[in-house]
Amino acid sequence: MEVTSKARLINFLQSEMAISDAEVAMALRFLDRNAAPPSEQAASLLPLVLWQHGVVTIDQLSRVLDWLETAS
């Protein structure tokens, strides 16, 4: 995922899904510590980490994944 794509995803999560800076930062730290691929590629896992940690519901996750599909 490009830096611009990562920034666009984070902007979407914060503006459309009302996810806080702290929640995004927590998920990014988790990915930095635990993801096998480089962090830019691992950023595409960000919505799943947010769901796994209870930050977003399954319906919100679906909405984010739909947005990712149309944004690329």
PDB file of N, CA and C in Angstrom, residues 51 56-63:
ATOM      1  N   TRP A  51     -10.839  -4.260  13.755  1.00  0.00           N
ATOM      2  CA  TRP A  51     -11.961  -5.156  14.037  1.00  0.00           C
ATOM      3  C   TRP A  51     -11.583  -6.170  15.120  1.00  0.00           C
ATOM      4  N   VAL A  56     -13.930  -1.524  15.564  1.00  0.00           N
ATOM      5  CA  VAL A  56     -15.006  -1.443  14.577  1.00  0.00           C
ATOM      6  C   VAL A  56     -15.836  -2.724  14.621  1.00  0.00           C
ATOM      7  N   THR A  57     -17.088  -2.592  14.246  1.00  0.00           N
ATOM      8  CA  THR A  57     -17.976  -3.758  14.168  1.00  0.00           C
ATOM      9  C   THR A  57     -17.753  -4.463  12.845  1.00  0.00           C
ATOM     10  N   ILE A  58     -18.357  -5.614  12.693  1.00  0.00           N
ATOM     11  CA  ILE A  58     -18.250  -6.355  11.430  1.00  0.00           C
ATOM     12  C   ILE A  58     -18.896  -5.572  10.291  1.00  0.00           C
ATOM     13  N   ASP A  59     -19.969  -4.852  10.579  1.00  0.00           N
ATOM     14  CA  ASP A  59     -20.597  -4.018   9.550  1.00  0.00           C
ATOM     15  C   ASP A  59     -19.692  -2.867   9.136  1.00  0.00           C
ATOM     16  N   GLN A  60     -19.021  -2.257  10.107  1.00  0.00           N
ATOM     17  CA  GLN A  60     -18.086  -1.180   9.787  1.00  0.00           C
ATOM     18  C   GLN A  60     -16.883  -1.726   9.017  1.00  0.00           C
ATOM     19  N   LEU A  61     -16.418  -2.907   9.402  1.00  0.00           N
ATOM     20  CA  LEU A  61     -15.316  -3.530   8.679  1.00  0.00           C
ATOM     21  C   LEU A  61     -15.703  -3.753   7.226  1.00  0.00           C
ATOM     22  N   SER A  62     -16.896  -4.235   7.001  1.00  0.00           N
ATOM     23  CA  SER A  62     -17.375  -4.443   5.642  1.00  0.00           C
ATOM     24  C   SER A  62     -17.389  -3.135   4.864  1.00  0.00           C
ATOM     25  N   ARG A  63     -17.814  -2.078   5.518  1.00  0.00           N
ATOM     26  CA  ARG A  63     -17.839  -0.757   4.857  1.00  0.00           C
ATOM     27  C   ARG A  63     -16.431  -0.295   4.497  1.00  0.00           C
TER      28      ARG A  63
END
